[in-house]
Amino acid sequence: MNLSGIISISGFPGLFKIVAQSKNGVIVESLVDKKRMPAYSRFKISALEDISIFGKTDDVLLSEILKNVAEKNNYGALEAIKSDADLTKFMLSVFPEFDSERVHTSDIKKVISWYGILQKNDLLKQVEETKEEGAKEKVVKAKDTAAKAAPKAKAAPKTAGKTSGSKAGKTATVRKTGA
């Protein structure tokens, strides 16, 4: 699952999609209410594609966890989970190797909340479809570039007498200043 362009901003609820680059940061659009705002460089911004969950042996990317949740629920909405024991059971069903000592219940609640936002915006299915289409396009482009590169195998003629660097052969002059 590819979560590029989707971020979380500390102090702001929900998830955001990066819309444009600005001078002092980025312009983001809320996935909850579709309002746009600037996210300045002083904000603590976390890209969902870089977030991982602690495991007993290895950390696992958030995209893999969200993919497991989506497959378990047939890309549907989740039921509300309130108790800490139920949250832990849910996480064990999705990611059996998660480290219960380092992953807090608030982190599990956040994963569930983020899944709900992504599911409401149909970004879970879209991401899977674009990933498959992108793989097909890469294969086609690779074949096209290989076919185009074959006739261009001729060596370029060498130019005699040129030295490397644009300032070769020029002398430096000292500029006089009036005092």
Coordinates of C-alpha atoms in Angstrom, one line a residue:
M1 CA 0.0 0.0 0.0
N2 CA 1.4 3.4 -1.0
L3 CA 0.6 6.2 1.4
S4 CA 2.8 8.9 -0.2
G5 CA 1.4 12.4 0.1
I6 CA -0.7 11.6 3.2
I7 CA 0.6 13.1 6.4
S8 CA -0.3 13.6 10.0
I9 CA 0.4 17.0 11.7
S10 CA 0.9 17.1 15.5
G11 CA -1.7 19.2 17.2
F12 CA -4.2 18.9 14.4
P13 CA -6.9 16.1 14.2
G14 CA -7.1 13.8 11.3
L15 CA -5.0 13.2 8.2
F16 CA -3.9 15.6 5.5
K17 CA -3.1 15.3 1.8
I18 CA -0.2 17.4 0.4
V19 CA -1.6 19.6 -2.3
A20 CA 1.2 22.0 -3.2
Q21 CA 4.6 23.3 -2.1
S22 CA 4.8 26.8 -0.6
K23 CA 7.7 29.1 0.3
N24 CA 7.7 28.2 4.0
G25 CA 6.2 24.7 3.9
V26 CA 3.4 22.9 2.2
I27 CA -0.3 23.4 1.5
V28 CA -2.4 20.6 2.8
E29 CA -6.0 19.6 2.5
S30 CA -7.8 17.9 5.4
L31 CA -9.2 14.5 4.6
V32 CA -11.9 15.0 7.2
D33 CA -13.5 18.4 6.2
K34 CA -11.6 19.1 2.9
K35 CA -10.4 22.5 4.1
R36 CA -6.9 23.7 3.0
M37 CA -4.3 25.3 5.2
P38 CA -0.6 25.9 5.1
A39 CA 1.6 23.5 7.1
Y40 CA 4.7 25.4 8.0
S41 CA 8.2 24.0 8.5
R42 CA 7.9 24.5 12.3
F43 CA 5.0 22.0 12.5
K44 CA 5.8 18.4 13.4
I45 CA 4.8 16.6 10.3
S46 CA 4.8 12.8 9.9
A47 CA 4.4 11.1 6.6
L48 CA 2.3 7.9 6.9
E49 CA 4.6 6.1 4.5
D50 CA 7.5 6.5 7.0
I51 CA 5.6 5.4 10.2
S52 CA 6.2 1.9 11.5
I53 CA 4.9 -0.1 14.4
F54 CA 7.2 -1.8 16.9
G55 CA 7.3 -5.6 16.6
K56 CA 8.9 -8.2 18.8
T57 CA 11.6 -9.0 16.2
D58 CA 11.2 -6.4 13.5
D59 CA 9.3 -3.1 12.9
V60 CA 6.5 -3.2 10.3
L61 CA 5.4 -0.3 8.2
L62 CA 2.0 1.3 8.9
S63 CA 1.0 0.6 5.3
E64 CA 1.3 -3.2 5.9
I65 CA -0.8 -2.9 9.1
L66 CA -3.5 -0.9 7.3
K67 CA -3.5 -3.4 4.4
N68 CA -4.1 -6.2 6.9
V69 CA -6.9 -4.3 8.6
A70 CA -8.5 -3.6 5.2
E71 CA -8.3 -7.2 4.0
K72 CA -9.6 -8.5 7.3
N73 CA -12.7 -6.2 7.1
N74 CA -13.1 -6.4 3.3
Y75 CA -12.2 -2.7 3.0
G76 CA -15.2 -1.9 5.1
A77 CA -15.7 0.3 8.2
L78 CA -14.5 -0.9 11.6
E79 CA -16.7 -1.2 14.7
A80 CA -16.0 1.0 17.6
I81 CA -13.5 -0.5 20.1
K82 CA -13.5 1.0 23.5
S83 CA -11.7 -1.2 26.1
D84 CA -7.9 -1.6 26.2
A85 CA -8.2 -5.4 26.2
D86 CA -10.2 -5.3 23.0
L87 CA -7.8 -2.9 21.4
T88 CA -4.9 -5.2 22.1
K89 CA -6.9 -8.2 20.8
F90 CA -7.6 -6.3 17.6
M91 CA -4.0 -5.4 17.1
L92 CA -2.9 -9.0 17.7
S93 CA -5.4 -10.2 15.1
V94 CA -4.0 -7.8 12.5
F95 CA -0.3 -7.9 13.5
P96 CA 0.5 -10.9 15.8
E97 CA 4.1 -9.9 16.3
F98 CA 3.5 -6.4 17.7
D99 CA 5.3 -5.4 20.9
S100 CA 2.7 -4.8 23.5
E101 CA 5.2 -3.1 25.8
R102 CA 6.2 -0.4 23.4
V103 CA 2.9 0.0 21.4
H104 CA 0.5 1.9 23.6
T105 CA -3.3 1.8 23.4
S106 CA -3.4 5.4 22.2
D107 CA -1.2 4.3 19.2
I108 CA -3.7 1.5 18.4
K109 CA -6.6 4.0 18.6
K110 CA -4.7 6.3 16.2
V111 CA -4.2 3.5 13.7
I112 CA -7.9 2.7 13.8
S113 CA -8.8 6.3 13.4
W114 CA -6.5 6.7 10.5
Y115 CA -7.9 3.6 8.9
G116 CA -11.4 5.1 9.2
I117 CA -10.4 8.3 7.6
L118 CA -8.6 6.5 4.7
Q119 CA -11.6 4.2 4.3
K120 CA -14.2 7.0 4.2
N121 CA -12.1 8.8 1.4
D122 CA -11.8 5.6 -0.6
L123 CA -8.0 5.9 -0.5
L124 CA -7.4 2.2 0.5
K125 CA -8.8 0.7 -2.7
Q126 CA -7.5 3.6 -4.9
V127 CA -3.9 3.0 -3.6
E128 CA -4.1 -0.7 -4.5
E129 CA -5.4 0.0 -8.0
T130 CA -2.8 2.7 -8.8
K131 CA -0.1 0.4 -7.5
E132 CA -1.1 -2.3 -10.0
E133 CA -1.5 0.1 -12.8
G134 CA 1.9 1.7 -12.0
A135 CA 3.6 -1.7 -12.2
K136 CA 2.1 -2.4 -15.6
E137 CA 3.2 1.1 -16.9
K138 CA 6.7 0.5 -15.6
V139 CA 7.0 -2.7 -17.6
V140 CA 5.7 -1.0 -20.8
K141 CA 8.1 2.0 -20.3
A142 CA 11.0 -0.3 -19.7
K143 CA 10.4 -2.1 -23.0
D144 CA 10.0 1.2 -24.9
T145 CA 13.3 2.6 -23.5
A146 CA 15.1 -0.6 -24.3
A147 CA 13.8 -0.5 -27.9
K148 CA 14.8 3.2 -28.3
A149 CA 18.2 2.8 -26.7
A150 CA 19.3 0.0 -29.1
P151 CA 19.7 2.2 -32.3
K152 CA 21.5 4.9 -30.3
A153 CA 24.5 2.8 -29.4
K154 CA 26.8 4.7 -31.7
A155 CA 29.7 6.5 -30.0
A156 CA 29.7 10.3 -30.0
P157 CA 32.6 11.9 -31.9
K158 CA 35.4 13.3 -29.7
T159 CA 36.3 16.9 -30.0
A160 CA 40.0 17.6 -30.1
G161 CA 41.7 20.5 -28.4
K162 CA 39.1 21.1 -25.7
T163 CA 40.1 21.0 -22.0
S164 CA 37.7 20.3 -19.2
G165 CA 36.2 23.3 -17.4
S166 CA 34.8 26.5 -18.9
K167 CA 37.5 28.7 -17.5
A168 CA 40.4 26.8 -19.0
G169 CA 42.9 29.1 -20.7
K170 CA 41.6 32.3 -19.1
T171 CA 43.8 34.3 -16.8
A172 CA 42.6 35.9 -13.6
T173 CA 42.8 39.7 -13.4
V174 CA 43.1 41.8 -10.3
R175 CA 40.5 44.5 -10.0
K176 CA 41.8 47.8 -8.8
T177 CA 39.7 49.7 -6.2
G178 CA 40.0 53.4 -5.7
A179 CA 40.9 54.4 -2.2

